[in-house]
mmCIF file of C-alpha atoms in Angstrom:
data_model
loop_
_atom_site.group_PDB
_atom_site.id
_atom_site.type_symbol
_atom_site.label_atom_id
_atom_site.label_comp_id
_atom_site.label_asym_id
_atom_site.label_seq_id
_atom_site.Cartn_x
_atom_site.Cartn_y
_atom_site.Cartn_z
ATOM 1 C CA MET A 1 0.292 0.069 -0.028
ATOM 2 C CA THR A 2 2.812 2.463 0.607
ATOM 3 C CA LEU A 3 4.340 1.815 -2.535
ATOM 4 C CA CYS A 4 0.746 2.591 -4.361
ATOM 5 C CA VAL A 5 0.818 5.899 -2.470
ATOM 6 C CA MET A 6 4.285 6.784 -3.462
ATOM 7 C CA ASP A 7 3.539 5.933 -7.121
ATOM 8 C CA THR A 8 0.425 7.971 -6.783
ATOM 9 C CA ALA A 9 2.347 11.066 -5.381
ATOM 10 C CA ARG A 10 4.994 10.914 -8.177
ATOM 11 C CA ALA A 11 2.568 10.844 -10.896
ATOM 12 C CA LEU A 12 0.565 13.984 -9.434
ATOM 13 C CA ALA A 13 3.721 15.849 -9.384
ATOM 14 C CA CYS A 14 4.165 15.498 -13.085
ATOM 15 C CA ARG A 15 0.596 15.869 -14.184
ATOM 16 C CA ASP A 16 0.196 18.951 -16.358
ATOM 17 C CA GLY A 17 -2.740 18.876 -18.710
ATOM 18 C CA SER A 18 -1.655 21.788 -21.173
ATOM 19 C CA ALA A 19 1.668 20.380 -21.539
ATOM 20 C CA ALA A 20 0.573 17.032 -21.693
ATOM 21 C CA THR A 21 -1.940 18.000 -24.570
ATOM 22 C CA ASN A 22 0.573 19.896 -26.596
ATOM 23 C CA LEU A 23 2.993 16.859 -26.510
ATOM 24 C CA LYS A 24 0.035 14.475 -27.675
ATOM 25 C CA LEU A 25 -0.991 16.799 -30.563
ATOM 26 C CA ILE A 26 2.827 16.455 -31.511
ATOM 27 C CA SER A 27 2.750 12.819 -31.026
ATOM 28 C CA ILE A 28 -0.228 12.277 -33.665
ATOM 29 C CA PHE A 29 1.817 13.615 -36.625
ATOM 30 C CA VAL A 30 4.871 12.131 -35.472
ATOM 31 C CA ILE A 31 3.703 8.787 -35.110
ATOM 32 C CA PHE A 32 1.639 8.749 -38.227
ATOM 33 C CA PHE A 33 4.705 9.772 -40.357
ATOM 34 C CA THR A 34 6.897 7.107 -38.823
ATOM 35 C CA SER A 35 4.136 4.262 -39.253
ATOM 36 C CA VAL A 36 3.838 5.216 -42.724
ATOM 37 C CA ILE A 37 7.555 4.830 -43.289
ATOM 38 C CA GLY A 38 7.573 1.482 -41.653
ATOM 39 C CA ILE A 39 5.024 -0.071 -43.362
ATOM 40 C CA THR A 40 5.625 1.018 -46.786
ATOM 41 C CA LEU A 41 9.676 0.699 -46.698
ATOM 42 C CA PRO A 42 9.543 -3.155 -47.309
ATOM 43 C CA VAL A 43 6.473 -2.846 -49.769
ATOM 44 C CA PHE A 44 8.487 -0.475 -51.715
ATOM 45 C CA LEU A 45 11.607 -2.678 -51.651
ATOM 46 C CA ALA A 46 9.344 -5.806 -52.707
ATOM 47 C CA ARG A 47 7.580 -3.883 -55.478
ATOM 48 C CA PHE A 48 10.165 -1.494 -57.042
ATOM 49 C CA LEU A 49 13.679 -2.680 -55.874
ATOM 50 C CA PHE A 50 13.477 -6.345 -56.140
ATOM 51 C CA HIS A 51 10.628 -7.112 -58.329
ATOM 52 C CA GLY A 52 11.700 -8.978 -61.540
ATOM 53 C CA LYS A 53 14.901 -9.848 -60.415
ATOM 54 C CA PRO A 54 16.316 -13.327 -59.440
ATOM 55 C CA VAL A 55 16.752 -12.343 -55.640
ATOM 56 C CA HIS A 56 13.131 -11.158 -55.446
ATOM 57 C CA ASP A 57 11.949 -14.064 -53.665
ATOM 58 C CA LYS A 58 14.984 -14.444 -51.282
ATOM 59 C CA ALA A 59 14.930 -10.864 -50.391
ATOM 60 C CA ILE A 60 11.054 -11.216 -49.553
ATOM 61 C CA LEU A 61 11.726 -14.130 -47.630
ATOM 62 C CA ILE A 62 14.513 -12.287 -45.590
ATOM 63 C CA ILE A 63 12.215 -9.401 -44.787
ATOM 64 C CA LYS A 64 9.751 -11.596 -43.705
ATOM 65 C CA CYS A 65 12.259 -13.196 -41.292
ATOM 66 C CA PHE A 66 13.224 -9.942 -39.920
ATOM 67 C CA ALA A 67 9.491 -9.102 -39.813
ATOM 68 C CA ALA A 68 8.695 -12.185 -37.533
ATOM 69 C CA GLY A 69 11.351 -11.458 -35.128
ATOM 70 C CA VAL A 70 9.977 -7.882 -34.511
ATOM 71 C CA ILE A 71 6.377 -9.476 -34.336
ATOM 72 C CA LEU A 72 7.492 -12.014 -31.742
ATOM 73 C CA SER A 73 9.295 -9.410 -29.524
ATOM 74 C CA THR A 74 6.439 -7.221 -29.958
ATOM 75 C CA SER A 75 4.337 -9.741 -28.205
ATOM 76 C CA LEU A 76 6.566 -11.228 -25.827
ATOM 77 C CA VAL A 77 8.539 -8.143 -24.487
ATOM 78 C CA HIS A 78 6.200 -5.343 -25.180
ATOM 79 C CA VAL A 79 2.471 -6.339 -25.102
ATOM 80 C CA LEU A 80 2.464 -9.314 -22.687
ATOM 81 C CA PRO A 81 4.511 -7.613 -20.023
ATOM 82 C CA ASP A 82 2.540 -4.306 -20.122
ATOM 83 C CA ALA A 83 -0.704 -6.356 -19.855
ATOM 84 C CA PHE A 84 0.771 -8.386 -16.850
ATOM 85 C CA THR A 85 1.791 -5.066 -15.264
ATOM 86 C CA ALA A 86 -1.707 -3.488 -15.712
ATOM 87 C CA LEU A 87 -3.413 -6.396 -13.873
ATOM 88 C CA SER A 88 -0.765 -6.840 -11.515
ATOM 89 C CA ASP A 89 -1.112 -3.067 -10.440
ATOM 90 C CA CYS A 90 -1.942 -2.361 -6.731
ATOM 91 C CA GLN A 91 -5.238 -1.137 -7.388
ATOM 92 C CA VAL A 92 -6.243 -4.096 -9.308
ATOM 93 C CA THR A 93 -5.003 -6.773 -7.163
ATOM 94 C CA SER A 94 -6.588 -5.357 -4.186
ATOM 95 C CA ARG A 95 -10.067 -6.469 -5.844
ATOM 96 C CA HIS A 96 -11.569 -9.800 -6.324
ATOM 97 C CA PRO A 97 -11.419 -11.855 -8.659
ATOM 98 C CA TRP A 98 -8.285 -10.146 -10.082
ATOM 99 C CA LYS A 99 -6.074 -11.115 -7.051
ATOM 100 C CA ASP A 100 -7.109 -14.650 -7.064
ATOM 101 C CA PHE A 101 -6.044 -15.874 -10.633
ATOM 102 C CA PRO A 102 -3.547 -14.985 -13.237
ATOM 103 C CA PHE A 103 -6.085 -13.435 -15.751
ATOM 104 C CA SER A 104 -3.066 -12.067 -17.899
ATOM 105 C CA GLY A 105 -2.006 -15.509 -18.708
ATOM 106 C CA LEU A 106 -5.573 -17.221 -19.420
ATOM 107 C CA VAL A 107 -6.562 -14.278 -21.734
ATOM 108 C CA THR A 108 -3.298 -14.595 -23.576
ATOM 109 C CA LEU A 109 -3.885 -18.623 -24.001
ATOM 110 C CA ILE A 110 -7.697 -17.394 -25.274
ATOM 111 C CA GLY A 111 -5.913 -15.030 -27.833
ATOM 112 C CA VAL A 112 -3.444 -18.189 -28.838
ATOM 113 C CA LEU A 113 -6.625 -20.639 -29.322
ATOM 114 C CA THR A 114 -8.810 -17.961 -31.007
ATOM 115 C CA ALA A 115 -5.987 -17.409 -33.563
ATOM 116 C CA LEU A 116 -5.756 -21.205 -34.196
ATOM 117 C CA LEU A 117 -9.396 -21.533 -34.504
ATOM 118 C CA VAL A 118 -9.454 -18.704 -37.124
ATOM 119 C CA ASP A 119 -6.557 -20.138 -38.828
ATOM 120 C CA LEU A 120 -7.930 -23.736 -39.054
ATOM 121 C CA THR A 121 -11.298 -22.412 -40.065
ATOM 122 C CA ALA A 122 -10.043 -20.465 -42.920
ATOM 123 C CA THR A 123 -7.689 -23.013 -44.138
ATOM 124 C CA SER A 124 -10.355 -25.763 -44.145
ATOM 125 C CA HIS A 125 -12.851 -23.451 -46.137
ATOM 126 C CA VAL A 126 -10.082 -22.505 -48.769
ATOM 127 C CA GLU A 127 -9.019 -26.320 -49.301
ATOM 128 C CA SER A 128 -12.818 -27.703 -49.327
ATOM 129 C CA HIS A 129 -13.553 -24.477 -51.871
ATOM 130 C CA GLN A 130 -10.520 -25.852 -54.047
ATOM 131 C CA ASN A 131 -11.674 -29.469 -54.003
ATOM 132 C CA GLN A 132 -15.146 -28.736 -55.281
ATOM 133 C CA ALA A 133 -13.954 -26.471 -58.066
ATOM 134 C CA GLY A 134 -11.157 -28.814 -59.266
ATOM 135 C CA GLY A 135 -13.164 -31.240 -61.307
ATOM 136 C CA TYR A 136 -13.106 -31.793 -65.230
ATOM 137 C CA THR A 137 -14.266 -33.498 -67.875
ATOM 138 C CA ALA A 138 -12.065 -34.756 -70.745
ATOM 139 C CA VAL A 139 -13.130 -36.466 -74.121
ATOM 140 C CA GLY A 140 -10.916 -38.333 -76.691
ATOM 141 C CA ASP A 141 -8.485 -41.311 -76.952
ATOM 142 C CA SER A 142 -8.235 -43.384 -73.929
ATOM 143 C CA GLU A 143 -4.369 -43.682 -74.216
ATOM 144 C CA GLU A 144 -3.973 -39.725 -75.089
ATOM 145 C CA LEU A 145 -6.427 -38.851 -72.311
ATOM 146 C CA GLY A 146 -4.447 -40.831 -69.649
ATOM 147 C CA ILE A 147 -1.076 -38.880 -70.674
ATOM 148 C CA LEU A 148 -3.177 -35.862 -70.705
ATOM 149 C CA SER A 149 -5.085 -36.249 -67.359
ATOM 150 C CA LYS A 150 -1.966 -36.882 -65.632
ATOM 151 C CA LYS A 151 -0.300 -33.809 -66.660
ATOM 152 C CA ILE A 152 -3.269 -31.664 -65.913
ATOM 153 C CA ASP A 153 -3.442 -33.592 -62.404
ATOM 154 C CA VAL A 154 0.204 -32.350 -61.929
ATOM 155 C CA GLU A 155 -0.296 -28.728 -63.184
ATOM 156 C CA GLN A 156 -3.668 -28.248 -61.484
ATOM 157 C CA GLN A 157 -2.059 -29.621 -57.961
ATOM 158 C CA GLN A 158 0.919 -27.145 -58.401
ATOM 159 C CA ARG A 159 -1.532 -24.504 -59.245
ATOM 160 C CA GLU A 160 -3.911 -25.058 -56.432
ATOM 161 C CA ALA A 161 -0.550 -25.591 -53.980
ATOM 162 C CA GLU A 162 0.663 -22.096 -55.169
ATOM 163 C CA GLU A 163 -2.838 -20.625 -54.596
ATOM 164 C CA LEU A 164 -3.099 -22.264 -51.249
ATOM 165 C CA VAL A 165 0.112 -20.897 -50.019
ATOM 166 C CA LYS A 166 -0.610 -17.186 -51.253
ATOM 167 C CA LEU A 167 -4.337 -17.474 -49.652
ATOM 168 C CA LYS A 168 -2.452 -18.559 -46.308
ATOM 169 C CA GLN A 169 0.006 -15.551 -46.705
ATOM 170 C CA ARG A 170 -2.761 -13.107 -47.259
ATOM 171 C CA LEU A 171 -4.815 -14.594 -44.347
ATOM 172 C CA VAL A 172 -1.535 -14.242 -41.987
ATOM 173 C CA SER A 173 -1.273 -10.713 -42.999
ATOM 174 C CA GLN A 174 -5.155 -10.045 -42.386
ATOM 175 C CA VAL A 175 -5.148 -11.605 -38.795
ATOM 176 C CA LEU A 176 -1.650 -10.235 -37.912
ATOM 177 C CA GLU A 177 -2.950 -6.695 -38.608
ATOM 178 C CA ILE A 178 -5.947 -7.351 -36.368
ATOM 179 C CA GLY A 179 -3.710 -8.251 -33.496
ATOM 180 C CA ILE A 180 -1.492 -5.257 -34.222
ATOM 181 C CA ILE A 181 -4.478 -2.905 -34.425
ATOM 182 C CA PHE A 182 -5.657 -4.093 -31.008
ATOM 183 C CA HIS A 183 -2.239 -3.339 -29.624
ATOM 184 C CA SER A 184 -2.034 -0.092 -31.461
ATOM 185 C CA VAL A 185 -5.588 1.081 -30.072
ATOM 186 C CA ILE A 186 -4.234 0.285 -26.389
ATOM 187 C CA ILE A 187 -1.187 2.355 -26.917
ATOM 188 C CA GLY A 188 -2.948 5.359 -28.440
ATOM 189 C CA VAL A 189 -5.877 5.494 -26.010
ATOM 190 C CA THR A 190 -3.573 5.017 -22.930
ATOM 191 C CA LEU A 191 -1.263 7.790 -24.546
ATOM 192 C CA GLY A 192 -4.169 9.921 -25.259
ATOM 193 C CA MET A 193 -5.864 9.605 -21.812
ATOM 194 C CA SER A 194 -2.530 10.306 -19.697
ATOM 195 C CA GLN A 195 -1.987 13.709 -18.227
ATOM 196 C CA ASN A 196 1.424 12.832 -17.102
ATOM 197 C CA GLN A 197 4.137 14.693 -19.073
ATOM 198 C CA CYS A 198 6.978 12.768 -17.572
ATOM 199 C CA THR A 199 5.728 9.700 -19.234
ATOM 200 C CA ILE A 200 4.580 11.251 -22.504
ATOM 201 C CA ARG A 201 7.799 12.866 -23.529
ATOM 202 C CA PRO A 202 10.064 9.846 -23.596
ATOM 203 C CA LEU A 203 7.218 7.929 -24.853
ATOM 204 C CA VAL A 204 6.512 9.722 -28.055
ATOM 205 C CA ALA A 205 10.316 9.360 -29.232
ATOM 206 C CA ALA A 206 10.116 5.406 -28.279
ATOM 207 C CA LEU A 207 6.725 4.945 -30.068
ATOM 208 C CA SER A 208 8.027 6.570 -33.145
ATOM 209 C CA PHE A 209 10.711 3.819 -33.366
ATOM 210 C CA HIS A 210 8.222 1.247 -32.151
ATOM 211 C CA GLN A 211 5.705 2.011 -35.069
ATOM 212 C CA ILE A 212 8.776 1.914 -37.802
ATOM 213 C CA PHE A 213 9.794 -1.638 -36.584
ATOM 214 C CA GLU A 214 6.139 -2.790 -36.244
ATOM 215 C CA GLY A 215 5.200 -1.447 -39.641
ATOM 216 C CA MET A 216 8.412 -3.192 -41.146
ATOM 217 C CA GLY A 217 6.893 -6.337 -39.591
ATOM 218 C CA LEU A 218 3.583 -6.077 -41.014
ATOM 219 C CA GLY A 219 4.796 -4.677 -44.225
ATOM 220 C CA GLY A 220 7.019 -7.596 -44.843
ATOM 221 C CA CYS A 221 4.045 -9.998 -44.556
ATOM 222 C CA ILE A 222 2.150 -7.676 -46.983
ATOM 223 C CA ALA A 223 4.696 -7.470 -49.363
ATOM 224 C CA GLN A 224 4.811 -11.531 -49.535
ATOM 225 C CA ALA A 225 1.191 -12.067 -49.740
ATOM 226 C CA GLY A 226 0.922 -10.039 -52.985
ATOM 227 C CA PHE A 227 -2.008 -8.074 -52.290
ATOM 228 C CA SER A 228 -3.413 -5.688 -54.941
ATOM 229 C CA PHE A 229 -2.448 -1.877 -54.798
ATOM 230 C CA GLY A 230 -5.623 -0.769 -53.497
ATOM 231 C CA THR A 231 -5.447 -3.482 -50.644
ATOM 232 C CA THR A 232 -1.893 -2.958 -49.640
ATOM 233 C CA ALA A 233 -2.757 0.993 -49.528
ATOM 234 C CA TYR A 234 -5.702 0.203 -47.148
ATOM 235 C CA MET A 235 -3.869 -2.001 -45.104
ATOM 236 C CA SER A 236 -0.917 0.319 -44.708
ATOM 237 C CA PHE A 237 -3.456 3.396 -44.180
ATOM 238 C CA MET A 238 -5.205 1.492 -41.402
ATOM 239 C CA PHE A 239 -1.931 0.633 -39.468
ATOM 240 C CA SER A 240 -0.644 4.038 -39.873
ATOM 241 C CA VAL A 241 -3.763 5.832 -38.568
ATOM 242 C CA THR A 242 -4.627 3.362 -35.683
ATOM 243 C CA THR A 243 -2.506 4.685 -33.030
ATOM 244 C CA PRO A 244 -3.104 8.557 -33.792
ATOM 245 C CA MET A 245 -6.768 7.662 -33.830
ATOM 246 C CA GLY A 246 -6.489 5.942 -30.689
ATOM 247 C CA ILE A 247 -4.727 9.015 -29.308
ATOM 248 C CA VAL A 248 -7.572 11.315 -30.333
ATOM 249 C CA LEU A 249 -10.125 8.780 -29.054
ATOM 250 C CA GLY A 250 -8.367 9.002 -25.565
ATOM 251 C CA MET A 251 -8.033 12.614 -25.370
ATOM 252 C CA ILE A 252 -11.734 12.961 -26.076
ATOM 253 C CA VAL A 253 -12.662 10.374 -23.481
ATOM 254 C CA PHE A 254 -10.566 12.155 -20.881
ATOM 255 C CA SER A 255 -12.485 15.604 -21.909
ATOM 256 C CA ILE A 256 -15.705 14.200 -21.568
ATOM 257 C CA THR A 257 -15.406 12.044 -18.550
ATOM 258 C CA GLY A 258 -12.370 12.963 -16.792
ATOM 259 C CA TYR A 259 -11.565 9.545 -16.816
ATOM 260 C CA ASP A 260 -8.338 8.466 -15.305
ATOM 261 C CA ASP A 261 -5.877 6.174 -17.112
ATOM 262 C CA THR A 262 -4.534 4.842 -13.851
ATOM 263 C CA SER A 263 -7.879 3.757 -12.471
ATOM 264 C CA PRO A 264 -8.715 0.304 -12.038
ATOM 265 C CA ASN A 265 -11.123 -0.196 -14.495
ATOM 266 C CA ALA A 266 -8.772 1.431 -17.261
ATOM 267 C CA LEU A 267 -6.152 -0.741 -16.025
ATOM 268 C CA ILE A 268 -8.368 -4.063 -16.321
ATOM 269 C CA LEU A 269 -9.295 -3.103 -19.753
ATOM 270 C CA GLU A 270 -5.739 -2.346 -20.752
ATOM 271 C CA GLY A 271 -4.711 -5.786 -19.475
ATOM 272 C CA LEU A 272 -7.322 -7.840 -20.993
ATOM 273 C CA LEU A 273 -6.929 -6.369 -24.416
ATOM 274 C CA GLY A 274 -3.197 -6.417 -24.193
ATOM 275 C CA SER A 275 -3.166 -9.973 -23.089
ATOM 276 C CA LEU A 276 -5.576 -10.964 -26.017
ATOM 277 C CA SER A 277 -3.437 -9.228 -28.609
ATOM 278 C CA SER A 278 -0.511 -10.787 -27.146
ATOM 279 C CA GLY A 279 -1.849 -14.293 -27.607
ATOM 280 C CA ILE A 280 -2.783 -13.676 -31.341
ATOM 281 C CA LEU A 281 0.803 -12.097 -32.019
ATOM 282 C CA ILE A 282 2.438 -14.971 -30.429
ATOM 283 C CA TYR A 283 0.887 -17.492 -32.370
ATOM 284 C CA MET A 284 1.003 -15.772 -35.591
ATOM 285 C CA ALA A 285 4.941 -15.139 -35.062
ATOM 286 C CA LEU A 286 5.634 -18.748 -34.286
ATOM 287 C CA VAL A 287 3.314 -20.689 -36.197
ATOM 288 C CA ASP A 288 2.411 -18.782 -39.406
ATOM 289 C CA LEU A 289 5.474 -16.861 -40.032
ATOM 290 C CA ILE A 290 8.663 -18.487 -38.518
ATOM 291 C CA ALA A 291 7.390 -22.224 -38.528
ATOM 292 C CA LEU A 292 6.183 -21.699 -42.076
ATOM 293 C CA ASP A 293 9.322 -20.384 -43.359
ATOM 294 C CA PHE A 294 11.902 -22.173 -41.664
ATOM 295 C CA PHE A 295 10.259 -25.772 -42.191
ATOM 296 C CA HIS A 296 7.810 -25.371 -45.104
ATOM 297 C CA ASN A 297 9.335 -23.060 -47.618
ATOM 298 C CA LYS A 298 10.820 -24.447 -50.653
ATOM 299 C CA LEU A 299 13.561 -21.896 -50.708
ATOM 300 C CA MET A 300 14.993 -22.972 -47.421
ATOM 301 C CA SER A 301 15.408 -26.681 -48.504
ATOM 302 C CA GLY A 302 18.910 -27.493 -49.715
ATOM 303 C CA GLN A 303 20.225 -23.758 -49.004
ATOM 304 C CA PRO A 304 22.135 -23.717 -45.503
ATOM 305 C CA PHE A 305 23.392 -20.227 -46.209
ATOM 306 C CA LEU A 306 19.698 -18.644 -47.031
ATOM 307 C CA LYS A 307 18.694 -20.473 -43.656
ATOM 308 C CA LYS A 308 21.532 -18.853 -41.645
ATOM 309 C CA VAL A 309 20.789 -15.336 -43.260
ATOM 310 C CA SER A 310 16.973 -15.792 -42.536
ATOM 311 C CA PHE A 311 17.845 -16.941 -38.926
ATOM 312 C CA ILE A 312 20.231 -13.685 -38.458
ATOM 313 C CA ALA A 313 17.418 -11.517 -39.708
ATOM 314 C CA LEU A 314 15.044 -13.211 -37.331
ATOM 315 C CA VAL A 315 17.408 -12.603 -34.592
ATOM 316 C CA LEU A 316 18.194 -8.688 -35.618
ATOM 317 C CA GLY A 317 14.256 -8.184 -35.971
ATOM 318 C CA SER A 318 13.895 -9.505 -32.397
ATOM 319 C CA THR A 319 16.826 -7.592 -30.906
ATOM 320 C CA SER A 320 15.825 -4.296 -32.347
ATOM 321 C CA MET A 321 12.421 -4.463 -31.112
ATOM 322 C CA SER A 322 13.598 -5.738 -27.694
ATOM 323 C CA ILE A 323 16.059 -2.781 -27.332
ATOM 324 C CA LEU A 324 13.124 -0.370 -27.527
ATOM 325 C CA ALA A 325 11.425 -1.760 -24.448
ATOM 326 C CA LEU A 326 14.202 0.248 -22.296
ATOM 327 C CA TRP A 327 12.154 2.905 -23.463
ATOM 328 C CA ALA A 328 8.560 1.948 -24.433
#
């Protein structure tokens, strides 16, 4: 209880509504532009610098491995600890049932299982749809038909496999963006509701780099999925505006209700949403990004050097995002 009182006194000393508002207005524009830079950089490299070149597929793979490291670090080093801290706050743990059960771990598990359910449902739907559309009727000499049918079967299987992989990549990108948007909204609303200038000032700089690396993570997946220009632009725009919109929403909520971002209810909401987001991101990073590329990618088979470079990219992505945890 003494520690709780000391933390409250320290926060009150830093509360300055006008200074906090000015910092938040600056942060809206800074975070928007850094988000745009982060998410468009991998897409730009894939579409214009490497497109049509022999190294295109390998470059995309390396970018995606870096992205996987960023996403994994985001979930384990940023999102999950913040959610755990929110639900472990002295104002929350003094209540039932929050002090009786580790809800951050439970909701993270729910996030993992939810992502798995969405993944299984979507994959099954795509496979069943392809099987229904895969029939054909051939007429002609039996020997010629036998050779032709085998050739068609092989070509059709290759096309279906490539289409399934591409659909899988697109599904991964979309579910990944949902998880990141959860996280970005939480960050934005929390920052927008805060009146603590001591917290906001270093947080703006740290979040700018945070959005660059997180944007590169999502952008790498979007680049590999091969979306149309319109879909790519829409997904990039949604990622770029989510945190600034969260900041504006937080400012509006505070101005209307005077709702304190350090109140027990706010901390519980932040902790639950953060845990759910963390579970989704952990599943997507480990299963749909890292495992898929390192164990089921044709480019990786028989190319030890590419595996080493991809693993180094994965470590660099994880390290870069983890270092930012010192400030945000």
